[in-house]
PDB file of C-alpha atoms in Angstrom:
ATOM      1  CA  MET G   1     168.439 135.802  88.494  1.00 41.00           C
ATOM      2  CA  ALA G   2     168.501 132.206  89.799  1.00 44.00           C
ATOM      3  CA  ASP G   3     170.332 131.568  92.761  1.00 42.00           C
ATOM      4  CA  ALA G   4     172.297 128.902  91.292  1.00 50.00           C
ATOM      5  CA  ALA G   5     173.229 126.500  88.765  1.00 57.00           C
ATOM      6  CA  GLN G   6     171.420 123.218  88.332  1.00 67.00           C
ATOM      7  CA  PRO G   7     173.733 120.528  89.385  1.00 75.00           C
ATOM      8  CA  ILE G   8     175.034 118.181  86.261  1.00 88.00           C
ATOM      9  CA  ASN G   9     175.492 114.990  86.188  1.00 94.00           C
ATOM     10  CA  LEU G  10     177.363 113.137  83.421  1.00 96.00           C
ATOM     11  CA  THR G  11     177.184 109.921  83.872  1.00 97.00           C
ATOM     12  CA  ASN G  12     177.103 108.244  80.818  1.00 97.00           C
ATOM     13  CA  HIS G  13     178.605 110.618  78.831  1.00 98.00           C
ATOM     14  CA  PHE G  14     182.180 111.035  77.456  1.00 98.00           C
ATOM     15  CA  LEU G  15     184.209 114.186  78.362  1.00 98.00           C
ATOM     16  CA  ILE G  16     186.362 115.118  75.172  1.00 98.00           C
ATOM     17  CA  ALA G  17     189.581 116.955  76.283  1.00 97.00           C
ATOM     18  CA  MET G  18     189.865 120.598  74.034  1.00 95.00           C
ATOM     19  CA  PRO G  19     192.733 120.949  72.274  1.00 90.00           C
ATOM     20  CA  GLY G  20     193.871 123.509  75.012  1.00 85.00           C
ATOM     21  CA  MET G  21     194.486 120.714  77.182  1.00 90.00           C
ATOM     22  CA  GLU G  22     197.868 120.518  78.594  1.00 87.00           C
ATOM     23  CA  ASP G  23     198.193 117.584  81.032  1.00 91.00           C
ATOM     24  CA  ASP G  24     199.621 114.755  78.619  1.00 91.00           C
ATOM     25  CA  THR G  25     197.635 112.073  80.628  1.00 93.00           C
ATOM     26  CA  PHE G  26     194.409 113.785  78.794  1.00 97.00           C
ATOM     27  CA  ALA G  27     195.315 115.740  75.887  1.00 95.00           C
ATOM     28  CA  ARG G  28     193.122 114.422  72.882  1.00 96.00           C
ATOM     29  CA  SER G  29     191.726 112.079  75.127  1.00 98.00           C
ATOM     30  CA  VAL G  30     187.906 110.849  75.604  1.00 98.00           C
ATOM     31  CA  VAL G  31     186.674 109.688  78.899  1.00 98.00           C
ATOM     32  CA  TYR G  32     183.458 107.080  79.715  1.00 98.00           C
ATOM     33  CA  VAL G  33     182.126 108.568  82.677  1.00 98.00           C
ATOM     34  CA  CYS G  34     180.923 105.780  85.106  1.00 97.00           C
ATOM     35  CA  GLU G  35     180.141 107.970  88.096  1.00 96.00           C
ATOM     36  CA  HIS G  36     178.794 111.434  88.230  1.00 96.00           C
ATOM     37  CA  SER G  37     177.850 112.880  91.805  1.00 94.00           C
ATOM     38  CA  GLU G  38     177.947 115.843  93.824  1.00 92.00           C
ATOM     39  CA  ARG G  39     180.742 113.786  95.712  1.00 94.00           C
ATOM     40  CA  GLY G  40     182.658 114.190  92.291  1.00 95.00           C
ATOM     41  CA  ALA G  41     182.907 111.734  89.593  1.00 97.00           C
ATOM     42  CA  LEU G  42     184.835 108.797  87.834  1.00 98.00           C
ATOM     43  CA  GLY G  43     185.902 107.731  84.628  1.00 98.00           C
ATOM     44  CA  LEU G  44     188.438 105.671  82.076  1.00 98.00           C
ATOM     45  CA  ILE G  45     190.172 106.959  79.126  1.00 98.00           C
ATOM     46  CA  ILE G  46     189.161 104.799  76.362  1.00 98.00           C
ATOM     47  CA  ASN G  47     191.614 105.677  73.497  1.00 98.00           C
ATOM     48  CA  LYS G  48     194.994 105.725  74.782  1.00 98.00           C
ATOM     49  CA  PRO G  49     196.377 102.655  74.490  1.00 97.00           C
ATOM     50  CA  GLY G  50     199.065 100.894  76.889  1.00 95.00           C
ATOM     51  CA  ASP G  51     202.032  98.920  75.490  1.00 95.00           C
ATOM     52  CA  ILE G  52     200.745  95.332  76.317  1.00 95.00           C
ATOM     53  CA  SER G  53     197.351  93.572  74.559  1.00 95.00           C
ATOM     54  CA  LEU G  54     194.908  91.563  76.357  1.00 95.00           C
ATOM     55  CA  ALA G  55     197.117  88.454  75.686  1.00 94.00           C
ATOM     56  CA  ASP G  56     199.605  89.445  77.774  1.00 94.00           C
ATOM     57  CA  LEU G  57     197.278  90.805  80.648  1.00 94.00           C
ATOM     58  CA  PHE G  58     195.834  87.757  80.866  1.00 94.00           C
ATOM     59  CA  GLN G  59     199.063  85.617  80.613  1.00 93.00           C
ATOM     60  CA  ARG G  60     200.055  87.704  83.335  1.00 92.00           C
ATOM     61  CA  VAL G  61     197.147  86.688  86.140  1.00 91.00           C
ATOM     62  CA  ASP G  62     197.845  83.144  84.591  1.00 93.00           C
ATOM     63  CA  LEU G  63     194.408  82.919  82.932  1.00 92.00           C
ATOM     64  CA  PRO G  64     194.902  81.156  79.486  1.00 92.00           C
ATOM     65  CA  LEU G  65     192.607  83.380  77.510  1.00 90.00           C
ATOM     66  CA  GLN G  66     189.892  81.480  75.139  1.00 86.00           C
ATOM     67  CA  ARG G  67     188.252  84.407  73.611  1.00 85.00           C
ATOM     68  CA  LYS G  68     190.582  84.752  70.130  1.00 83.00           C
ATOM     69  CA  ASP G  69     188.586  87.879  69.091  1.00 86.00           C
ATOM     70  CA  LEU G  70     189.984  89.940  72.852  1.00 92.00           C
ATOM     71  CA  GLY G  71     193.804  88.393  72.731  1.00 89.00           C
ATOM     72  CA  VAL G  72     194.799  91.772  69.990  1.00 92.00           C
ATOM     73  CA  GLN G  73     193.166  94.098  71.355  1.00 95.00           C
ATOM     74  CA  PRO G  74     195.022  96.660  73.714  1.00 97.00           C
ATOM     75  CA  VAL G  75     194.902  97.627  77.272  1.00 97.00           C
ATOM     76  CA  PHE G  76     194.566 100.823  77.541  1.00 98.00           C
ATOM     77  CA  HIS G  77     195.859 103.838  80.147  1.00 97.00           C
ATOM     78  CA  GLY G  78     192.462 104.364  82.306  1.00 98.00           C
ATOM     79  CA  GLY G  79     194.096 107.250  83.990  1.00 97.00           C
ATOM     80  CA  PRO G  80     196.291 108.323  86.305  1.00 97.00           C
ATOM     81  CA  LEU G  81     195.269 106.995  89.369  1.00 97.00           C
ATOM     82  CA  GLN G  82     195.434 102.995  90.518  1.00 96.00           C
ATOM     83  CA  THR G  83     197.941 102.133  87.837  1.00 95.00           C
ATOM     84  CA  GLU G  84     198.706  98.475  88.575  1.00 93.00           C
ATOM     85  CA  ARG G  85     195.020  97.842  88.836  1.00 94.00           C
ATOM     86  CA  GLY G  86     192.518  96.267  86.037  1.00 94.00           C
ATOM     87  CA  PHE G  87     189.320  98.093  85.434  1.00 97.00           C
ATOM     88  CA  VAL G  88     186.360  96.025  82.610  1.00 97.00           C
ATOM     89  CA  LEU G  89     184.252  98.393  81.019  1.00 97.00           C
ATOM     90  CA  HIS G  90     181.896  96.136  79.226  1.00 95.00           C
ATOM     91  CA  ASP G  91     177.975  95.838  78.123  1.00 93.00           C
ATOM     92  CA  PRO G  92     175.706  95.206  80.226  1.00 89.00           C
ATOM     93  CA  VAL G  93     175.655  91.614  81.157  1.00 84.00           C
ATOM     94  CA  THR G  94     171.888  89.948  82.693  1.00 76.00           C
ATOM     95  CA  ALA G  95     171.173  86.888  84.136  1.00 71.00           C
ATOM     96  CA  GLU G  96     167.952  84.931  84.748  1.00 68.00           C
ATOM     97  CA  GLY G  97     166.983  85.732  88.989  1.00 67.00           C
ATOM     98  CA  LEU G  98     169.278  88.531  88.656  1.00 67.00           C
ATOM     99  CA  GLN G  99     167.482  92.105  89.590  1.00 66.00           C
ATOM    100  CA  PRO G 100     168.396  95.101  87.296  1.00 61.00           C
ATOM    101  CA  ASP G 101     170.876  96.853  89.431  1.00 62.00           C
ATOM    102  CA  GLN G 102     172.188  93.326  90.350  1.00 64.00           C
ATOM    103  CA  SER G 103     175.436  92.150  88.085  1.00 71.00           C
ATOM    104  CA  ILE G 104     177.134  88.263  87.958  1.00 79.00           C
ATOM    105  CA  TYR G 105     179.999  89.446  88.964  1.00 85.00           C
ATOM    106  CA  ALA G 106     181.702  90.211  92.167  1.00 83.00           C
ATOM    107  CA  SER G 107     182.155  94.062  91.997  1.00 91.00           C
ATOM    108  CA  THR G 108     180.616  96.008  89.336  1.00 91.00           C
ATOM    109  CA  LEU G 109     179.505  98.836  89.253  1.00 92.00           C
ATOM    110  CA  ALA G 110     176.369  99.890  86.667  1.00 91.00           C
ATOM    111  CA  VAL G 111     176.227 103.011  84.910  1.00 93.00           C
ATOM    112  CA  PRO G 112     172.632 104.246  84.828  1.00 90.00           C
ATOM    113  CA  GLY G 113     171.353 103.564  80.828  1.00 90.00           C
ATOM    114  CA  GLY G 114     175.019 103.143  79.982  1.00 90.00           C
ATOM    115  CA  LEU G 115     177.243 100.553  80.435  1.00 95.00           C
ATOM    116  CA  GLU G 116     178.967  98.262  83.606  1.00 95.00           C
ATOM    117  CA  MET G 117     182.266  98.421  84.712  1.00 96.00           C
ATOM    118  CA  THR G 118     184.033  95.509  87.057  1.00 95.00           C
ATOM    119  CA  THR G 119     186.532  95.574  88.891  1.00 94.00           C
ATOM    120  CA  SER G 120     186.728  91.674  90.350  1.00 91.00           C
ATOM    121  CA  LYS G 121     188.819  89.214  88.462  1.00 91.00           C
ATOM    122  CA  ASP G 122     185.981  86.875  88.421  1.00 92.00           C
ATOM    123  CA  VAL G 123     185.099  88.603  84.665  1.00 93.00           C
ATOM    124  CA  LEU G 124     188.417  87.979  83.682  1.00 93.00           C
ATOM    125  CA  GLU G 125     187.164  84.624  84.491  1.00 93.00           C
ATOM    126  CA  ALA G 126     185.002  84.356  82.397  1.00 92.00           C
ATOM    127  CA  LEU G 127     186.449  85.860  79.884  1.00 92.00           C
ATOM    128  CA  SER G 128     189.240  83.463  79.643  1.00 92.00           C
ATOM    129  CA  SER G 129     186.790  80.007  79.377  1.00 90.00           C
ATOM    130  CA  GLY G 130     185.279  81.637  76.409  1.00 89.00           C
ATOM    131  CA  GLY G 131     182.156  83.753  78.124  1.00 88.00           C
ATOM    132  CA  GLY G 132     181.580  86.820  79.489  1.00 89.00           C
ATOM    133  CA  PRO G 133     180.371  89.559  77.907  1.00 92.00           C
ATOM    134  CA  ARG G 134     180.275  90.275  74.313  1.00 91.00           C
ATOM    135  CA  ARG G 135     182.862  93.785  74.463  1.00 95.00           C
ATOM    136  CA  VAL G 136     184.946  94.925  76.580  1.00 96.00           C
ATOM    137  CA  LEU G 137     187.430  97.032  77.080  1.00 97.00           C
ATOM    138  CA  VAL G 138     190.284  96.959  79.737  1.00 97.00           C
ATOM    139  CA  THR G 139     192.333  99.467  81.527  1.00 97.00           C
ATOM    140  CA  LEU G 140     194.700  99.817  83.990  1.00 97.00           C
ATOM    141  CA  GLY G 141     194.302 102.623  86.001  1.00 97.00           C
ATOM    142  CA  TYR G 142     190.941 105.045  85.940  1.00 97.00           C
ATOM    143  CA  SER G 143     190.705 108.965  86.498  1.00 98.00           C
ATOM    144  CA  SER G 144     188.751 110.849  89.092  1.00 98.00           C
ATOM    145  CA  TRP G 145     187.416 114.574  90.196  1.00 97.00           C
ATOM    146  CA  ALA G 146     186.704 115.631  93.063  1.00 97.00           C
ATOM    147  CA  GLU G 147     183.716 117.607  94.450  1.00 95.00           C
ATOM    148  CA  GLY G 148     183.056 120.092  92.306  1.00 94.00           C
ATOM    149  CA  GLN G 149     186.366 119.738  90.351  1.00 96.00           C
ATOM    150  CA  LEU G 150     184.990 118.628  86.970  1.00 96.00           C
ATOM    151  CA  GLU G 151     182.175 121.123  86.620  1.00 95.00           C
ATOM    152  CA  SER G 152     184.859 123.737  87.430  1.00 95.00           C
ATOM    153  CA  GLU G 153     187.059 122.544  84.615  1.00 95.00           C
ATOM    154  CA  ILE G 154     184.173 122.000  82.071  1.00 94.00           C
ATOM    155  CA  ALA G 155     183.518 125.798  83.206  1.00 93.00           C
ATOM    156  CA  ARG G 156     187.439 126.704  81.954  1.00 93.00           C
ATOM    157  CA  ASN G 157     186.448 125.296  78.216  1.00 92.00           C
ATOM    158  CA  SER G 158     188.756 122.077  79.291  1.00 94.00           C
ATOM    159  CA  TRP G 159     186.301 119.900  78.355  1.00 97.00           C
ATOM    160  CA  LEU G 160     182.824 119.062  75.953  1.00 97.00           C
ATOM    161  CA  THR G 161     180.719 116.462  77.245  1.00 97.00           C
ATOM    162  CA  VAL G 162     178.112 114.836  75.098  1.00 98.00           C
ATOM    163  CA  ASP G 163     176.070 111.398  75.694  1.00 97.00           C
ATOM    164  CA  ALA G 164     178.056 107.991  75.728  1.00 98.00           C
ATOM    165  CA  ASP G 165     177.789 106.007  72.411  1.00 97.00           C
ATOM    166  CA  ALA G 166     178.998 102.523  73.425  1.00 97.00           C
ATOM    167  CA  ASP G 167     179.897 101.754  69.753  1.00 97.00           C
ATOM    168  CA  VAL G 168     182.486 104.070  69.689  1.00 98.00           C
ATOM    169  CA  VAL G 169     183.998 102.688  73.179  1.00 98.00           C
ATOM    170  CA  PHE G 170     184.276  99.064  71.875  1.00 97.00           C
ATOM    171  CA  ASP G 171     183.703  98.976  67.950  1.00 96.00           C
ATOM    172  CA  ALA G 172     185.287 102.320  66.397  1.00 97.00           C
ATOM    173  CA  PRO G 173     188.923 102.206  65.704  1.00 97.00           C
ATOM    174  CA  VAL G 174     190.742 103.774  68.764  1.00 97.00           C
ATOM    175  CA  ALA G 175     192.922 106.280  66.324  1.00 96.00           C
ATOM    176  CA  ASP G 176     189.880 107.204  65.326  1.00 97.00           C
ATOM    177  CA  ARG G 177     187.876 107.586  68.642  1.00 98.00           C
ATOM    178  CA  TYR G 178     188.540 111.327  69.673  1.00 97.00           C
ATOM    179  CA  ALA G 179     187.331 112.553  65.837  1.00 97.00           C
ATOM    180  CA  ARG G 180     184.152 110.110  66.274  1.00 97.00           C
ATOM    181  CA  ALA G 181     183.270 111.563  69.690  1.00 98.00           C
ATOM    182  CA  LEU G 182     183.245 115.274  68.068  1.00 97.00           C
ATOM    183  CA  ARG G 183     181.265 114.090  65.787  1.00 97.00           C
ATOM    184  CA  LEU G 184     178.675 112.937  68.246  1.00 97.00           C
ATOM    185  CA  LEU G 185     178.555 117.083  68.963  1.00 96.00           C
ATOM    186  CA  GLY G 186     178.908 117.629  64.824  1.00 95.00           C
ATOM    187  CA  LEU G 187     181.932 118.697  65.415  1.00 93.00           C
ATOM    188  CA  GLU G 188     185.387 118.573  63.473  1.00 93.00           C
ATOM    189  CA  ALA G 189     188.636 118.604  65.664  1.00 88.00           C
ATOM    190  CA  TRP G 190     189.798 121.819  63.100  1.00 89.00           C
ATOM    191  CA  MET G 191     186.806 123.494  64.224  1.00 89.00           C
ATOM    192  CA  LEU G 192     187.816 123.680  67.777  1.00 86.00           C
ATOM    193  CA  ALA G 193     189.619 126.707  68.876  1.00 69.00           C
ATOM    194  CA  PRO G 194     192.709 125.709  71.203  1.00 64.00           C
ATOM    195  CA  ASP G 195     191.551 128.762  73.996  1.00 57.00           C
ATOM    196  CA  ALA G 196     188.744 129.540  75.506  1.00 50.00           C
ATOM    197  CA  GLY G 197     187.187 133.352  74.091  1.00 48.00           C
ATOM    198  CA  HIS G 198     186.782 135.865  76.800  1.00 47.00           C
ATOM    199  CA  ALA G 199     184.442 138.667  75.919  1.00 43.00           C
TER     200      ALA G 199
END
């Protein structure tokens, strides 16, 4: 018998809430995992739009929004923590003279093999002037799990996991993101029983 289970790393994966999830914040949610290590995990919910649009958000921070393609996008509820703080999930941005692990923005987490998450205002300023990353998803708040917490939730059948697909994050209609994430596993929502079976 093996001594211990191999640690899992769900960075750049989706967490898909199982039907039995009773926490309203996470029910029918799809979470993009930005970071996962033995210390815990951090992610952003990508399918729970809030009450304001990006145009509203830019007005609140006194920036014009030259990118008309973004104005009608909702600002998402990224999770229950720091809900007054903005998190920008975006395509990787490269620039001449930068190392692969460096960003042009002041505070960016580059997700290995995946997207980037920026928390500094300079990304909003770039979008404001008509530049910035091509595709963005902006959340207020984030989700986080302490050491071992996510692993135990997965063991309790709270979440399904699958490699993330940026097209689901940015291009799928919001109402379809849960179903599209499940399809990455070859599943449909009706196939999932709300309770885990135990033999």
